[in-house]
C-alpha positions as MATLAB code, in Angstrom:
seq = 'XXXXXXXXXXXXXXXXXXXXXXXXXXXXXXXXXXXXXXXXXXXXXXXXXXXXXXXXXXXXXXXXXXXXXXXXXXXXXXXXXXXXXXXXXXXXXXXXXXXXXXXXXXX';
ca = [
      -5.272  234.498  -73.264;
      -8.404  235.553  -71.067;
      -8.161  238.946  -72.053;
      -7.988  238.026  -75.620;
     -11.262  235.582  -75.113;
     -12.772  238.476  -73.257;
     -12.336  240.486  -76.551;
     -13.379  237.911  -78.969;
     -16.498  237.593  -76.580;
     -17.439  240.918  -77.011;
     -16.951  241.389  -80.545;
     -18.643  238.483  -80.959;
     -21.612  239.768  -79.019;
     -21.815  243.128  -80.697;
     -23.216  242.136  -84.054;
     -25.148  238.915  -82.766;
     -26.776  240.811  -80.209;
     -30.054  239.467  -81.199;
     -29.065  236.376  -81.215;
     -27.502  235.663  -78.186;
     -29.333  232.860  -77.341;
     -28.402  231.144  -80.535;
     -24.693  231.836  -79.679;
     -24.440  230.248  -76.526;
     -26.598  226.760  -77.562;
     -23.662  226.488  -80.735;
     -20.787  227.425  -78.164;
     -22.253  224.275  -75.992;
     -22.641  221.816  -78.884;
     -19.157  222.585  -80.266;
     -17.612  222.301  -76.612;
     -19.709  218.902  -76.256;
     -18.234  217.515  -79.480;
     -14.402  218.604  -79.133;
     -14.904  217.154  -75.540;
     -16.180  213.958  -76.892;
     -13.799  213.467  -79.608;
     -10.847  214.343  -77.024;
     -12.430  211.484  -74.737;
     -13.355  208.440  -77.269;
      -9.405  209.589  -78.739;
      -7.969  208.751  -75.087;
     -10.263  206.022  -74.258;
      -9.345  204.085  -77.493;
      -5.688  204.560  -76.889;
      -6.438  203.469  -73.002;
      -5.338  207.160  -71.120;
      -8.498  206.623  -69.820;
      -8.493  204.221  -66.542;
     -11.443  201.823  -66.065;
     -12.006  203.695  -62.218;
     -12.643  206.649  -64.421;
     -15.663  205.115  -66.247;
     -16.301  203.518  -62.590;
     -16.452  206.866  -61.071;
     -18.755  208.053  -64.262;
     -21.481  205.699  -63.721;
     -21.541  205.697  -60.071;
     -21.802  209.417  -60.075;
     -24.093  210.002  -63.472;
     -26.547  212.525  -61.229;
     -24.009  214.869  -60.196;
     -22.108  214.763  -63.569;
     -25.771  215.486  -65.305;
     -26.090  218.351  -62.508;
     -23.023  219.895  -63.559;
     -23.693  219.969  -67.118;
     -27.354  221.234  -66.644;
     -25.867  223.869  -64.916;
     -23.055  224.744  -68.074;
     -25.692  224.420  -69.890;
     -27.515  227.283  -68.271;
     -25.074  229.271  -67.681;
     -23.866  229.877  -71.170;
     -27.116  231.353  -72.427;
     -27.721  233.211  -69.432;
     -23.622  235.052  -69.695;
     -24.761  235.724  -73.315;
     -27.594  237.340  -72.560;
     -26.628  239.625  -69.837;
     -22.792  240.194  -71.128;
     -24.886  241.494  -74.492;
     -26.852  243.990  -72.547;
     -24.029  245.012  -70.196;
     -21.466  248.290  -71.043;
     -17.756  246.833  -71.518;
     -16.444  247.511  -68.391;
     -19.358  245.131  -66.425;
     -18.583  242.435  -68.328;
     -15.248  242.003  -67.075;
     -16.708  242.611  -63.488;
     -19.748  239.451  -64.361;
     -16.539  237.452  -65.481;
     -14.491  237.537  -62.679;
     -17.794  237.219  -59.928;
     -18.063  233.576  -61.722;
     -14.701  232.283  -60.344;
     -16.388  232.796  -56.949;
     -19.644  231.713  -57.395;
     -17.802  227.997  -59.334;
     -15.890  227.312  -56.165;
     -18.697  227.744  -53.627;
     -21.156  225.180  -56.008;
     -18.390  223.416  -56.969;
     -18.371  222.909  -52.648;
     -21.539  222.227  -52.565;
     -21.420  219.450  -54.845;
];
């Protein structure tokens, strides 16, 4: 599957290379609204526990952190994965695994 994404990434990127940026804001409004359709379909059916939503708004900053951070990031991979040659793309993709666990730390 990641190899296949890694593809469709870069075939994606080849004829929108001048419009990265629009790329990566349309990749973050379709993940927001799958992820909010998957949430209001569990919270209606009650998957969702009320220490969840607890959790939620005691925490809002660092929840608004992390997705001020997606939301950088996504433009920024664009950008630089469209300028890179194929083989340093795969090399930017798998320096993020490292680079998510240490902020994810130092959240």
């Amino acid at each position: 599957m990641a190899v296949s994404n890694r593809v469709a990434n870069r075939m994606l990127l080849v004829p929108m290379r001048e419009h990265t940026y629009l790329l990566a804001q349309a990749t973050g409004v379709v993940q927001l609204l799958v992820y909010s359709a998957e949430l209001l379909r569990r919270s209606s059916r009650g998957a969702v526990p009320q220490r969840m939503w607890l959790f939620v708004r005691q925490n809002w900053g660092f929840i608004a952190a992390a997705g001020l951070c997606e939301g950088c990031f996504y433009p920024l991979v664009f950008c630089s994965a469209a300028q890179l040659p194929g083989v340093l793309v795969q090399v930017l993709n798998q320096s993020i695994v490292p680079f998510t666990v240490l902020f994810g730390a130092l959240l």
